[in-house]
Structures are given as C-alpha cells and as structure tokens.
Coordinates of C-alpha atoms in Angstrom, one line a residue:
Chain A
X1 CA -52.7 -5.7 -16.9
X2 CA -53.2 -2.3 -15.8
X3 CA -54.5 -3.1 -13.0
X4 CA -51.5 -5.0 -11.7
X5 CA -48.8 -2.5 -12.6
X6 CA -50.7 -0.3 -10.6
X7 CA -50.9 -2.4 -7.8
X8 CA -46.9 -3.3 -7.8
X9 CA -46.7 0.3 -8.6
X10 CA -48.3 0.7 -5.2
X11 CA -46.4 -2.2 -3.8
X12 CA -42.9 -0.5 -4.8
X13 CA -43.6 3.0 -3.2
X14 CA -44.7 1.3 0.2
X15 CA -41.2 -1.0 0.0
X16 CA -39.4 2.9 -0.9
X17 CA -41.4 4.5 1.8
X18 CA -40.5 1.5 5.0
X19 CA -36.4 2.1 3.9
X20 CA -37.1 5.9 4.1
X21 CA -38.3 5.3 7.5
X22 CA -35.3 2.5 8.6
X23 CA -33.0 5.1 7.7
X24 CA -34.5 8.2 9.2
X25 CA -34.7 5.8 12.4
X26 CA -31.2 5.6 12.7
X27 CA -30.5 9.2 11.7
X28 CA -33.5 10.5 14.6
X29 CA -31.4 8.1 16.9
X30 CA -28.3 9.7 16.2
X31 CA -29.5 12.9 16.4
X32 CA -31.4 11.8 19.9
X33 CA -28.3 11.0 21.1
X34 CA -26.2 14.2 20.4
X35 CA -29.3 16.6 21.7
X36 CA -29.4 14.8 24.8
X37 CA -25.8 15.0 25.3
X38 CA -25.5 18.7 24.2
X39 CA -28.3 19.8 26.4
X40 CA -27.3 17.6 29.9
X41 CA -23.7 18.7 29.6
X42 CA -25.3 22.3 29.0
X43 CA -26.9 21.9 32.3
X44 CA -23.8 20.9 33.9
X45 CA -21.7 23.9 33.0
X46 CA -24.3 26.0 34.5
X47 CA -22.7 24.7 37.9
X48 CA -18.9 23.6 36.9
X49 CA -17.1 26.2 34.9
X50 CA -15.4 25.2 32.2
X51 CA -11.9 26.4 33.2
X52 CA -11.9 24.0 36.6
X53 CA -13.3 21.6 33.7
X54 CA -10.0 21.5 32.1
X55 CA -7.8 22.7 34.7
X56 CA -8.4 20.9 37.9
X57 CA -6.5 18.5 39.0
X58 CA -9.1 15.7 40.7
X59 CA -12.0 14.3 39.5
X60 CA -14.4 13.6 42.7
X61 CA -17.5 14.0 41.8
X62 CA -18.9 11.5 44.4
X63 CA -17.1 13.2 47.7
X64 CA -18.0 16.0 50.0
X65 CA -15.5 18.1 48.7
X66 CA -16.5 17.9 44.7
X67 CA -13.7 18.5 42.0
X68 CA -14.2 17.9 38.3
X69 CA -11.1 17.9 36.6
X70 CA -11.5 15.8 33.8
X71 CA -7.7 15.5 33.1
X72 CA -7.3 13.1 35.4
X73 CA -10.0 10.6 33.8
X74 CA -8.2 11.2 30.4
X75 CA -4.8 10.7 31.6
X76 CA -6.2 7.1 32.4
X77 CA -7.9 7.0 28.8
X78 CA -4.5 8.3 27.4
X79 CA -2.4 6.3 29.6
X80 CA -4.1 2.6 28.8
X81 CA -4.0 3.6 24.9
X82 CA -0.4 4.6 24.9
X83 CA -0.1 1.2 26.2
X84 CA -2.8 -0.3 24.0
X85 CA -0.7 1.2 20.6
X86 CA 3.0 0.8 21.8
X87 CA 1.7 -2.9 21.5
X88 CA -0.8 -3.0 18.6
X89 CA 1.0 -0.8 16.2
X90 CA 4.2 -2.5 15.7
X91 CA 2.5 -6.6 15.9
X92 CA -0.2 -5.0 13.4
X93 CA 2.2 -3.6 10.9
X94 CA 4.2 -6.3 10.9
X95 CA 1.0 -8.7 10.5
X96 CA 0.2 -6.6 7.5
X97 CA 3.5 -6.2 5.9
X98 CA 3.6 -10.2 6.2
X99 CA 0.4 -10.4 5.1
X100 CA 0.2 -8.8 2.1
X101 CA 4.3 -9.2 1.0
X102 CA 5.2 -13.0 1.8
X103 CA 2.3 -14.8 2.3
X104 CA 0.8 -17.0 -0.3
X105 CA -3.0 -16.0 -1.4
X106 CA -3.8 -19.0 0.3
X107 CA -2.0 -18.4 3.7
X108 CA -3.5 -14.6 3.2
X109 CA -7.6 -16.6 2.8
X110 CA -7.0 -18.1 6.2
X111 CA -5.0 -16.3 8.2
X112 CA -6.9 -13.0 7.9
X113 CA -10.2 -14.1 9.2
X114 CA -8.6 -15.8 12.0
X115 CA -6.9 -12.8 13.1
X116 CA -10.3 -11.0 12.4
X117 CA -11.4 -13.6 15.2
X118 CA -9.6 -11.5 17.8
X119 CA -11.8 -8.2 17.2
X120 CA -14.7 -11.0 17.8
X121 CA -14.0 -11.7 21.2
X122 CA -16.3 -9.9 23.6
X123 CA -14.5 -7.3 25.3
X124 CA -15.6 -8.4 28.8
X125 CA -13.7 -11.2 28.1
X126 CA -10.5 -9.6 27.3
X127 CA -11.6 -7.8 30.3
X128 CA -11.5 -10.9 32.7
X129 CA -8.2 -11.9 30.7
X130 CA -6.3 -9.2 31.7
X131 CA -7.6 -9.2 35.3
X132 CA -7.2 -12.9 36.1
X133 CA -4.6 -13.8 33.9
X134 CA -2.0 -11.3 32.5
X135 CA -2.4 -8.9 36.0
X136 CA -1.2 -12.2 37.5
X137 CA 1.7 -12.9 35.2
X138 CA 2.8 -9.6 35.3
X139 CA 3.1 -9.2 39.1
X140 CA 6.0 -12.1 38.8
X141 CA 7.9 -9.6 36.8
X142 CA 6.8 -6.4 38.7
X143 CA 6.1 -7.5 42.0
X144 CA 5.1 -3.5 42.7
X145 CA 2.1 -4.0 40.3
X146 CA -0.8 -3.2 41.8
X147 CA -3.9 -5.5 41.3
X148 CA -5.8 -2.8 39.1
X149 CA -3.5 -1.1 36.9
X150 CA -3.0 0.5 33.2
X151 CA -0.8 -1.9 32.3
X152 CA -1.9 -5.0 31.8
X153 CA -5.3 -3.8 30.5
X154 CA -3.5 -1.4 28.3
X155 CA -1.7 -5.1 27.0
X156 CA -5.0 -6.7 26.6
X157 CA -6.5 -3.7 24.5
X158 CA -3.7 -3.5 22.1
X159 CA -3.9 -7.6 20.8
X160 CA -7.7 -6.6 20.7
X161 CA -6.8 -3.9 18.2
X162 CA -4.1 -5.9 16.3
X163 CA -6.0 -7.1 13.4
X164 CA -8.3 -3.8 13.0
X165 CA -4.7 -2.5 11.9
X166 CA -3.3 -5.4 10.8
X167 CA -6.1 -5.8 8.6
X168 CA -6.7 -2.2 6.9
X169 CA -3.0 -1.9 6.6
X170 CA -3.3 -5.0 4.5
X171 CA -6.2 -3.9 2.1
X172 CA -4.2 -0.8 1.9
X173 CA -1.1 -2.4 0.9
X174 CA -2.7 -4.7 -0.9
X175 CA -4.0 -2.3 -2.8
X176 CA -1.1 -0.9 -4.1
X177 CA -0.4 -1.5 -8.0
X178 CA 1.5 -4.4 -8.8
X179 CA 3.7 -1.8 -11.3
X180 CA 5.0 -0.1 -8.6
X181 CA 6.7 -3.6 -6.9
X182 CA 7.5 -4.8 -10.2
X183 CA 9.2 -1.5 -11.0
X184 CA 11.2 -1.8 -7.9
X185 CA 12.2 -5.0 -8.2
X186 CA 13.7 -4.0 -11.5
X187 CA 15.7 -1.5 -9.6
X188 CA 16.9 -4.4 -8.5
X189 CA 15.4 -4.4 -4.7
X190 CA 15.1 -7.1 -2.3
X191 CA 11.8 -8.3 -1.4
X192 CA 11.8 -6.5 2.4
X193 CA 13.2 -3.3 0.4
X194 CA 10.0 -3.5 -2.0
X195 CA 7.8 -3.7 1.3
X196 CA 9.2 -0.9 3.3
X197 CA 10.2 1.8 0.5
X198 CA 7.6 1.7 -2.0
X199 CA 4.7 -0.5 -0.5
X200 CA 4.8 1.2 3.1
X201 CA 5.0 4.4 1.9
X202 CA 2.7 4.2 -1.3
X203 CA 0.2 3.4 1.8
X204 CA 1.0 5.7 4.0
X205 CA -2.5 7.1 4.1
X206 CA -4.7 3.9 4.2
X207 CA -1.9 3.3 7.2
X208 CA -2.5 5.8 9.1
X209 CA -6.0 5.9 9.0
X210 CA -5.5 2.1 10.8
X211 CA -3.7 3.6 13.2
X212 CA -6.1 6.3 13.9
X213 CA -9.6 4.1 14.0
X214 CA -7.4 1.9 16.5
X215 CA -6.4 4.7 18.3
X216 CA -10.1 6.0 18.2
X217 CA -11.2 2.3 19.2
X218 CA -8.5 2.2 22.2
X219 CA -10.3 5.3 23.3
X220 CA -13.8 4.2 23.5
X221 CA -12.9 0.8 25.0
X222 CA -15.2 -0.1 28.2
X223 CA -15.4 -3.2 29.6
X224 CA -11.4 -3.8 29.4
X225 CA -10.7 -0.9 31.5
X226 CA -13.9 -1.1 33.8
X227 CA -13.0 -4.4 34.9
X228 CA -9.2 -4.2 35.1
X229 CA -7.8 -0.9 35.5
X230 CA -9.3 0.0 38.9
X231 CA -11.4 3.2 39.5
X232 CA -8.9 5.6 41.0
X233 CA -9.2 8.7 38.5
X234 CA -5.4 9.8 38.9
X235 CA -3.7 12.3 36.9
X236 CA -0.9 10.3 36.6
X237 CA 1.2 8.3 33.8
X238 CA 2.8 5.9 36.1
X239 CA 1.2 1.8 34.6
X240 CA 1.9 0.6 37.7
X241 CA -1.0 1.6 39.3
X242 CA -5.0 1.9 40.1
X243 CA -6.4 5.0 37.4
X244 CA -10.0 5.3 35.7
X245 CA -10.6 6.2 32.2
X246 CA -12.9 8.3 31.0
X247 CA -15.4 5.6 29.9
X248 CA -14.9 3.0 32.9
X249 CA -15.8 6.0 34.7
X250 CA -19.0 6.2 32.6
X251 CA -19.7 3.0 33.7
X252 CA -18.9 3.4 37.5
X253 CA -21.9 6.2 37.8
X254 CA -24.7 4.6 35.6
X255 CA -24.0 1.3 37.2
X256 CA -24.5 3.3 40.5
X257 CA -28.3 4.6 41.6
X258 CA -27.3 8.4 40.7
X259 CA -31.1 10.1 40.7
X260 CA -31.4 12.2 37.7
X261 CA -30.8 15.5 37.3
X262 CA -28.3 16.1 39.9
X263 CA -24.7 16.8 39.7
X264 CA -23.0 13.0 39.7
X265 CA -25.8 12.4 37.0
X266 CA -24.8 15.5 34.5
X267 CA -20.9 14.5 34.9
X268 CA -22.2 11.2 32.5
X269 CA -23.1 13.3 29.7
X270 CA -20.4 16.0 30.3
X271 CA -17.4 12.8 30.3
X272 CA -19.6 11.7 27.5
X273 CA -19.9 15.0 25.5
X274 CA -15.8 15.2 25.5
X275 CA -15.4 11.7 24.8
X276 CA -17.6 11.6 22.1
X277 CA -15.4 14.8 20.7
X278 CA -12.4 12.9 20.9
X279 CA -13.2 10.0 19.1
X280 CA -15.8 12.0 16.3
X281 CA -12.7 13.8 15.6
X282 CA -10.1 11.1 15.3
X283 CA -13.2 9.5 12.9
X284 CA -13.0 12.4 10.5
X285 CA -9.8 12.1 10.5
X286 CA -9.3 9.2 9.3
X287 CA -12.1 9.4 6.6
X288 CA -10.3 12.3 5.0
X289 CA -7.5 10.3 5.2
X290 CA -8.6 7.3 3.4
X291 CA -10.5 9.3 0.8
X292 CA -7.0 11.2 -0.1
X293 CA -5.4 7.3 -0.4
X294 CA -8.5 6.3 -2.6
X295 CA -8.1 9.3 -4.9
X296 CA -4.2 8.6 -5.3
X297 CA -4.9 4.9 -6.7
X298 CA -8.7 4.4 -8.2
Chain B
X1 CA 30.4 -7.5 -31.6
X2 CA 29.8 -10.1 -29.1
X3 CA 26.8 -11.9 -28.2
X4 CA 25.1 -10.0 -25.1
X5 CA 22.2 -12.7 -24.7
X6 CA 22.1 -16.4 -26.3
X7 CA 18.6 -18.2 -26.1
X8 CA 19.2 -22.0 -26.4
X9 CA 15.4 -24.1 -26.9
X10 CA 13.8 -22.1 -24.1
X11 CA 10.4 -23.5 -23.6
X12 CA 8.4 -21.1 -20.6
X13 CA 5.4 -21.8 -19.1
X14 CA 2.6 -20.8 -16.8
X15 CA 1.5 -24.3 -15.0
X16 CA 0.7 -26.4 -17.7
X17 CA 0.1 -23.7 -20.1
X18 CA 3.2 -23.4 -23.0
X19 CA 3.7 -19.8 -23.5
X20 CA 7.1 -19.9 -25.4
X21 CA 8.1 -23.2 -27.4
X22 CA 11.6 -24.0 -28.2
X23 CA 12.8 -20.2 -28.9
X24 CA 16.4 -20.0 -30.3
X25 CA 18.0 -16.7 -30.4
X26 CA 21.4 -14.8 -30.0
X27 CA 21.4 -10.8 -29.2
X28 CA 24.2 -8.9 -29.7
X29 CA 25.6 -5.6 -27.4
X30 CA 24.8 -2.2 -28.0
X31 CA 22.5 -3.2 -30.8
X32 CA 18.3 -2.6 -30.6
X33 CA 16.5 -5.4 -31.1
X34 CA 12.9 -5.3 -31.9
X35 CA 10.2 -8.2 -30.6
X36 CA 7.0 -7.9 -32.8
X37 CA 3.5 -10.0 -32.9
X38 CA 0.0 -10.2 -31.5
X39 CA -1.4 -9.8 -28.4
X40 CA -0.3 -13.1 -26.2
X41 CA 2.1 -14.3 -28.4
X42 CA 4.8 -14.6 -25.9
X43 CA 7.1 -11.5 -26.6
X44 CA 6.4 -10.4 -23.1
X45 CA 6.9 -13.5 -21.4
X46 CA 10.1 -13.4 -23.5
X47 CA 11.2 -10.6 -22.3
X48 CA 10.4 -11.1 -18.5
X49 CA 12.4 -14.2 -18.9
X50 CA 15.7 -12.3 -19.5
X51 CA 15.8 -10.3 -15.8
X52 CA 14.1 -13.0 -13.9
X53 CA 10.6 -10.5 -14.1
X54 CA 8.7 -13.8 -14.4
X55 CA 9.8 -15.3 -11.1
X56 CA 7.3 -13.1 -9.4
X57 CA 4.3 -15.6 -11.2
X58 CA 4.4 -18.5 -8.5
X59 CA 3.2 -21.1 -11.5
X60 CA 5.8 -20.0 -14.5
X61 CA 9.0 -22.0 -15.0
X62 CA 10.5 -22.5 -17.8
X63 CA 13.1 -25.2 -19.4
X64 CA 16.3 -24.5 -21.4
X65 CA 19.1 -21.8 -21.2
X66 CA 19.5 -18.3 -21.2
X67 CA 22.9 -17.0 -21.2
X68 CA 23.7 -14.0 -20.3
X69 CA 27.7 -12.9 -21.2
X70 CA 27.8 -16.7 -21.4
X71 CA 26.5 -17.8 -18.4
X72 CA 23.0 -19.3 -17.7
X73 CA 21.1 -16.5 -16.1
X74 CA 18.6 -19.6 -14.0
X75 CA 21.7 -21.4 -13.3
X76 CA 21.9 -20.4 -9.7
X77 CA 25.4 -18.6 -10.6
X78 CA 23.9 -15.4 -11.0
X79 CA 21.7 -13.5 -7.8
X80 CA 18.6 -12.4 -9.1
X81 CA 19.2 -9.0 -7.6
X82 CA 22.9 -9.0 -9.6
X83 CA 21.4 -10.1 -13.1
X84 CA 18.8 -6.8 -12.1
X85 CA 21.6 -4.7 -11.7
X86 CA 22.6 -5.5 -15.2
X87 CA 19.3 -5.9 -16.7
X88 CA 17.1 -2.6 -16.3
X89 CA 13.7 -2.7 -17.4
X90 CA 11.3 0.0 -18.5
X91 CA 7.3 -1.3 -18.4
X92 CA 3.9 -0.8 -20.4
X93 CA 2.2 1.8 -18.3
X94 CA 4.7 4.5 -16.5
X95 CA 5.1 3.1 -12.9
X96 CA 7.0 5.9 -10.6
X97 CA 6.7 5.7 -7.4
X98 CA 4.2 7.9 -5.7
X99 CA 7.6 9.8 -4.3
X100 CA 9.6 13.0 -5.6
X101 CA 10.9 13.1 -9.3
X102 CA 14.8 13.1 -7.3
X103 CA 13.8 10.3 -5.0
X104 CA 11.9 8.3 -7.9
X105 CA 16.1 8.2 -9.5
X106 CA 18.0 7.8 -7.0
X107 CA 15.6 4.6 -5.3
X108 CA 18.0 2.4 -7.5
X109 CA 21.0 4.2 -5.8
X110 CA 19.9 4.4 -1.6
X111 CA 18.9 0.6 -2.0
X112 CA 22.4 -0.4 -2.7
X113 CA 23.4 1.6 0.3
X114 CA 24.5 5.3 -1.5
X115 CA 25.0 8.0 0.6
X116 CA 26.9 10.5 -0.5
X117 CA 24.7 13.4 -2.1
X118 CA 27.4 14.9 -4.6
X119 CA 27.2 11.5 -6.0
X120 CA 23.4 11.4 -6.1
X121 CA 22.8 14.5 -7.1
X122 CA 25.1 13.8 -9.9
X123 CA 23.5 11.0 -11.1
X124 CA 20.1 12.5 -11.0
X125 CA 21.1 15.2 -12.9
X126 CA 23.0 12.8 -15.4
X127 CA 20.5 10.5 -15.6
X128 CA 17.6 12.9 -16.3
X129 CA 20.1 14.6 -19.2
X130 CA 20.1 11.0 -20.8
X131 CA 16.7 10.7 -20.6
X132 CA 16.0 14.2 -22.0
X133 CA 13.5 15.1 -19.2
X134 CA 16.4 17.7 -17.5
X135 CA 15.2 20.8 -19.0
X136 CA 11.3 19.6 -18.0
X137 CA 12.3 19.3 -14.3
X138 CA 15.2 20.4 -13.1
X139 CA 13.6 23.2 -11.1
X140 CA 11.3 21.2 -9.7
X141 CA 13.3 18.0 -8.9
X142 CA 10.9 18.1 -5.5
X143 CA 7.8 17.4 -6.5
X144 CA 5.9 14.6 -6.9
X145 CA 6.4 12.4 -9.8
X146 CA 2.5 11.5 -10.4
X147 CA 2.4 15.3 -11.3
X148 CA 4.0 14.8 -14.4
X149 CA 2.5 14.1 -18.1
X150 CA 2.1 10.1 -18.8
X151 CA 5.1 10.4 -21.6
X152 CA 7.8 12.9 -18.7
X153 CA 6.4 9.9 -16.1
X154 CA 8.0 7.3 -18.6
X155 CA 10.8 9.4 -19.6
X156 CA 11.8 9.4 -15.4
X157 CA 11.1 5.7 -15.5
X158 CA 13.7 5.4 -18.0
X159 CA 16.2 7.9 -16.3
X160 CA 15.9 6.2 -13.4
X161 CA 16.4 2.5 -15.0
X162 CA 20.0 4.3 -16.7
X163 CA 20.5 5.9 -13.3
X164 CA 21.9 2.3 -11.8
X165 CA 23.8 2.4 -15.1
X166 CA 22.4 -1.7 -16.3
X167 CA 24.6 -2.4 -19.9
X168 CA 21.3 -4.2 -21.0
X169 CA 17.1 -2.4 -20.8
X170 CA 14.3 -4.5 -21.8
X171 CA 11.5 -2.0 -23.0
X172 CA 8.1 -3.7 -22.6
X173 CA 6.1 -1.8 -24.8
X174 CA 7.0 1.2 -23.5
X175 CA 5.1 3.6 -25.7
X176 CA 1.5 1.8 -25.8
X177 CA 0.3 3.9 -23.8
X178 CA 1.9 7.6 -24.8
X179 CA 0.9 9.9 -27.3
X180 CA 2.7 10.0 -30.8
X181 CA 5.2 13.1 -29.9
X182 CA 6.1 11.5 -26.5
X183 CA 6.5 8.1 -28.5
X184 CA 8.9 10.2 -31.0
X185 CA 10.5 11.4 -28.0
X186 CA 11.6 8.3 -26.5
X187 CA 12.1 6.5 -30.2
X188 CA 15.2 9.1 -30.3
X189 CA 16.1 8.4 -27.2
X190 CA 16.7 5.1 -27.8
X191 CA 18.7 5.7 -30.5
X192 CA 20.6 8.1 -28.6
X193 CA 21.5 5.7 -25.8
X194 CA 22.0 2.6 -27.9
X195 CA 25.9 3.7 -28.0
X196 CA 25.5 2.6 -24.4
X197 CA 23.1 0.1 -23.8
X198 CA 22.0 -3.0 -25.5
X199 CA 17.7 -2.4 -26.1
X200 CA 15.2 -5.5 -26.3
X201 CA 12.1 -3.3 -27.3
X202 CA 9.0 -5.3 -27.0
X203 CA 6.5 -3.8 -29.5
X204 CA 3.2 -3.9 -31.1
X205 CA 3.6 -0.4 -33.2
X206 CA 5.7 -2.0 -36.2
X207 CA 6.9 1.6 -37.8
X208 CA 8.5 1.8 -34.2
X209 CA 10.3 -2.0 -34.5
X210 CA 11.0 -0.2 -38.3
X211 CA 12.5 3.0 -37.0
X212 CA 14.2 1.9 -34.0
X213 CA 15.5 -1.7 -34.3
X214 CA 18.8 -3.2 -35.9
X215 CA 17.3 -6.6 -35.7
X216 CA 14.1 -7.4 -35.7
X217 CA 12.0 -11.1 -34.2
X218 CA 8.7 -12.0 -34.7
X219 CA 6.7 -14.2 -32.5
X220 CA 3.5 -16.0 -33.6
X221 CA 1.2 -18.3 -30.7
X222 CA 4.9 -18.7 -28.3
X223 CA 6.9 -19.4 -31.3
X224 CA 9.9 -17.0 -32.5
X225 CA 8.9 -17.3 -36.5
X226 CA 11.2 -15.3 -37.4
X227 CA 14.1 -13.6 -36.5
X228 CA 16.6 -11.4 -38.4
X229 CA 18.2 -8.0 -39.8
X230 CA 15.2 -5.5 -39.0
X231 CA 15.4 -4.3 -43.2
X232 CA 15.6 -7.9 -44.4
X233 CA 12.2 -8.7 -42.1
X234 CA 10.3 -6.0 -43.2
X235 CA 11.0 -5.8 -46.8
X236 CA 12.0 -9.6 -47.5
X237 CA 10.6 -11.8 -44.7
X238 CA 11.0 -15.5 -45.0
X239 CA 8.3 -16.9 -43.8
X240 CA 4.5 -16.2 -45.1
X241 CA 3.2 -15.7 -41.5
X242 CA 5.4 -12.6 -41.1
X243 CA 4.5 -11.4 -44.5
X244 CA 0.8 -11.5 -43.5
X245 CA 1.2 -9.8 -40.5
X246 CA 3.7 -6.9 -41.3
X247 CA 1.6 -6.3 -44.2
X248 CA -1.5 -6.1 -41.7
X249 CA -3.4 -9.9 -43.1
X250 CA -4.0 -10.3 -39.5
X251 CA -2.9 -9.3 -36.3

C-alpha cells in the first residue's frame, strides 16, 4: 500500500510539474515576443528619430527618398475601423438588445451561435468578399470608388465584428437582475422603455468593454485589409480610395524578401511595437472595465 | 367604503401546475390588507396577479375575474401599462436602479414624457417626504442609489412607487429582507400613507400582518383559507388550519 501512494505520489508531482512547464511555455513565448519587439524597434530609433516617427507625413520606407511617418499607416488602420464600428456598433446593439429583451430562450439558444458563426469565418475570406463582391457592388453606387479602398473593407470588418458585440452586450444585459426590469415595469414602462433606461444603462460597462475589444479587434485585422484596401499608406480620411493600415503593411514587408537587419526589416517591429501599444491598451481597458461591471452585480 | 378589488373564483397557474384554486375575495380602498402563509402557498402569485406582474412568466395564465373599480383587469379593457399606473408595487429585495437617488423617483415621471423640472423636483421632494427618507438624502439627491442602506434602498423604492401617485401598492414582502428598526420604519409608514393608498401587504412576519393590517387572509397550498377582520383572525380564527399556523403548529 505504501508503496503505491508513493508511486501516485510520484505520478501526481510529474502531472503538476508538465502543467508548470505548458504554462511557463506560453508565458516564455510571450515574453519572446515583447523582447524581440522592444529590442528591433530599439535598433530602429537609433536611425529614425522619434519626432519624424510621429510627425512625418509619408511612410516610404521602400523608396530612395525614405520617410517614416507612421501617421499615415494609422490613418488607414483608423480610417477602415471608423468604418468597421459606424457599422458593427449600432447592428450589434441592436442584435443584443433583441437578443436578450424579445427573444424567447429558445430563439436566444439558436440564434446566438449562429451569429457566433460570423466571427468563424476565416478572415481571408471576408477578405476576398469585400474585394470581389461588395468593392463591385459598391462601385454601382460610387462609380469614383477605386478598386482598393477603405470602404468596402471597412464594411466587411464591421459584420465580422457584429456578434463579438452583439454577443457580450447580450451576456452583459443578460446579466442584469430580473428586479431591476420587474421594478420598472411596475413603474409602469413599456417593454423598449425597460431595455433602453434601465437594461442599457445598468450595462453600460459590460457595453463598452464590447465596443472596445471590437474596436481593439478592428485594429489588429489583417487579411481583410491586406487583400482589399490597397497598399497606398496615405494620410488621408477620404474611403474612397487606395490607403494601407498599419498591419496590411506588416504583411506587405514580411511577404517581401527584406534581408534582416536592415532598415525595411526594423520598420516590422517598430509598426509592430506601436500596434501592439494600441491594442494592449484598448485590452486593459476593457478588463478594468468589465471587472467594475462584475463588482456592481456578483 | 367601496370595494377597490373583487376576486371572483380566480384559479392561476404556471403550465399545468395550480398555484391558486378558486380564490374569492373583495378588498376595500384605503384599507391594509394583510396576505399571510407559508412559503409557496400562492400569496405572491396572488398578488402579482392584481398588476398583471405575472404576465412576464410566459407559462402562467390564469382563469376567472379580477375586477379592479369593477372592471376585469384581464379583460382586454384595461392597458397593462394603465392598470400599472394605478397599481404600484414595492418587491422582496430593494431593486433601485443602479442610477441617482433623484433619477431612481422621477424614472416613473420621464417615461410618461415629464419635462418640466419644477414639477419633478417637486415630486422628488414630495415623494421622498412621504416615504420618510427626505431628511436621509436630500443633500445628496445625486448620488447613487446602491450607496444607500438596504432598508433607505426600500424606503426610495417606495417613494418612487408614490412618486407616480398609484391609489393602490401591493407590498411583496417588503421587509424580509431589512432589519427590525427599518421594518418599524416602513410598518409606520404604511400606516401613515394608508389615508391615501389602498395596501395589499404580502407577509410572512405575522406581528407585522397584526400591527399593520385592517383585514387580514390566509392562504394555505393555493387556497385562501381564510379571510377576514385582521383582530377576528388572529384572536378568533375559524378555521383550525389558521389556528395552527398563527399559533406557530406549522409553518
């Protein structure tokens, strides 16, 4: 008897000891990650200052005459998810409100996963959607739309992003206590009133941070944007036209055969380094804010 | 006095399960009228019955008439959002919204369309008088309501229920889950606005149906056993069931 407790005793600390490892793997990774971004967009502002980083106009990394003005990459990021929100925000909210206010439990079983389908799509997809198919469309009703532009990618993105609002707006909602409708509708309020003055508000927080993991998920979209949106870095807001974002750019260079070390190369990791800002930011963000919701309600 | 509510063989149930049988019952205005009995003997679903609560539980429906100021409330003649503007209703647990203490009373107000703030601010202030809460928070009518103690959170939920001025509040056992000096506070001020209002108090604490109520009913398994002058039920009941119960047999 001894003898095997000792053995599963052994047993258990090898199983404890492989986990430890699994999640120090994906920690090291992490980590990986960040060092080599830190340190190559090190190396790059020991040739670009940061104050042309910011301030400059172009981004031409690739010509004779080299400018780095990463503005004009995130006008295209913030261009395409303007676009991307203007469209997901409002479908999503009012998937959600519907969702969780006038469907039946059993509408709410099937319609949610099938929504949840759209987030399932692979983005290249969605990519070769809005290039061969929406692009197309659109230039019936804009014949000035060129054949890479924000627009139509920017369209694209936001039914992407639909249900990731759609659907934590609705656990948020969701979650709100049954008192709270009841007391309203003792008040006396209509069914849309209980849904936009106490339910809406009551989850303002879970809302928001929706909006901003869409918003942070709008950012970081590839494919979309590297297939339809062109690769024209433009500091411009006009939709109509050619522009690169900040990751389809990304993509334009590693695709390329830039040899290490040089300029063209570091400009990955720099893009990448303020990207990867961004969207860590927009991340905390929204974790504060959902831990504030949980606190009001649990 | 006239009769406020009368009952006529209202059966309720919740798909096939009977949760009220055959209740008979008349309620007269500006009078408090207790509802007493175990757990899940119907004196909620009773009570949800009277401002349409229960049409929120897709499976209830219910059979027979209640008529409120002679008129069948499920009759289709009354708008469900009408027979709430007549029918306030205070709940178990303190439910304000997660908004200011001024914008928790005057919700019942703005949904009807109000706009003028003399009138609001009037109301509020009226309101949180009857509910004696005004001294507690008139000089911080701003913040938020969730700050307040559990019995000031049920006192607002009662100044905003008087702040759409109903003539009838159901009370849903509104002091289950206070402490005894915020119980004593809102026992007297049911008393106090009884002048005013006609009370259905739902109630397991039966000193409070003793203390508070004019009539008194008791409901045993979905049936009203009993039903009558609050003194006669607690010192001469009819029926042995309420005997054994008020004297604590069971229950």
């Amino acid at each position: 008897m001894i003898l095997l407790r000792s053995r599963s005793l052994v047993r258990e600390k090898c199983v404890e000891g492989a986990l430890f490892l699994s999640a120090l793997l994906s920690i090291f990774t992490t980590l990986g990650i960040i060092s080599i971004l830190i340190f190559e967009t090190y190396e790059f502002f020991k040739k670009v200052s940061i104050f042309d980083f910011l301030t400059d106009r172009q981004w031409t990394p690739m010509f004779v005459d080299k400018h780095f003005g990463i503005l004009s990459l995130f006008a295209g990021t913030f261009l395409t998810t303007l676009i991307a929100m203007v469209v997901a925000i409002p479908i999503g909210l009012i998937c959600a409100v519907f969702l969780s206010e006038y469907a039946s439990n059993r509408m709410r079983t099937y319609v949610k996963p099938i929504l949840e389908i759209l987030a399932a799509v692979p983005t290249v997809v969605y990519g070769y959607f809005a290039l061969l198919f929406v692009t197309p469309l659109l230039q019936k009703l804009i014949p000035d739309l060129a054949g890479f532009n924000a627009l139509s990618p920017g369209i694209v993105m936001g039914i992407m992003i639909i249900p990731i609002i759609s659907s934590l707006s609705e656990d948020a909602m969701h979650a709100v206590p049954m008192s709270l409708r009841e007391g309203a509708y003792a008040l006396g309020a209509t069914r849309l009133q209980v849904a936009l003055r106490v339910v809406l508000p009551a989850a303002l927080s879970g809302i928001t941070a929706s909006l901003i993991l869409g918003i942070s998920r709008a950012i970081g979209e590839t494919m979309i944007v590297a297939v339809a949106a062109g690769q024209q870095p433009r500091l411009t807001l006009n939709p109509l036209v050619p522009i690169e974002t900040v990751t389809a750019y990304i993509v334009q260079v590693s695709l390329g055969d830039t040899p290490a070390g040089t300029i063209e190369y570091q400009t990955i990791f720099a893009t990448g380094m303020s990207l990867f800002g961004v969207t860590f930011l927009l991340n905390i963000l929204s974790y504060k804010l959902k831990k504030k919701f949980r606190e009001a309600y649990e | 006095m006239s009769d406020e509510f009368q009952i006529k063989n209202l059966n309720a149930f919740y798909g096939s399960k009977q949760a009220l049988k055959n209740i008979n019952l008349d309620i007269s205005e500006k009078t408090i009228t207790a509802l007493i009995g175990p757990s899940g003997c119907g004196k909620s679903t009773f009570i949800r019955c009277l401002n349409r609560m229960n049409d929120l539980v897709k499976s209830f429906h219910l059979e027979g008439d209640i008529l409120y100021q002679g008129t069948d409330l499920y009759s289709g003649k009354w708008d469900v959002i009408d027979i709430r503007d007549k029918i306030g209703m205070v709940f178990q647990k303190p439910n304000p919204f997660p908004k200011s203490i001024r914008e928790n009373i005057t919700f019942g107000l703005k949904i009807r369309g109000m706009k003028d703030r003399n009138i609001l601010e009037h109301i509020t202030e009226q309101s949180l008088k009857k509910a004696a809460i005004w001294d507690e928070v008139k000089d911080r009518l701003n913040d938020h309501a969730l700050s307040l103690s559990g019995g000031q959170q049920q006192r607002l939920c009662i100044a905003r229920t008087l702040a759409v001025q109903p003539q009838v509040i159901l009370f849903d056992e509104p002091c289950s889950a206070l402490d005894p000096i915020s119980t004593a506070k809102i026992e007297e001020l049911m008393l106090e606005i009884k002048k005013d209002f006609t009370i259905i108090i739902v109630t397991h604490n039966m000193q409070q149906a003793a203390r508070v109520s004019d009539q008194s009913g008791f409901f045993l398994l979905g049936e009203l056993i009993e039903m009558g002058k609050t003194q006669d039920i607690f010192t001469n009941p009819h029926d042995k069931r309420t005997e054994d119960y008020i004297t604590g047999r069971f229950g």
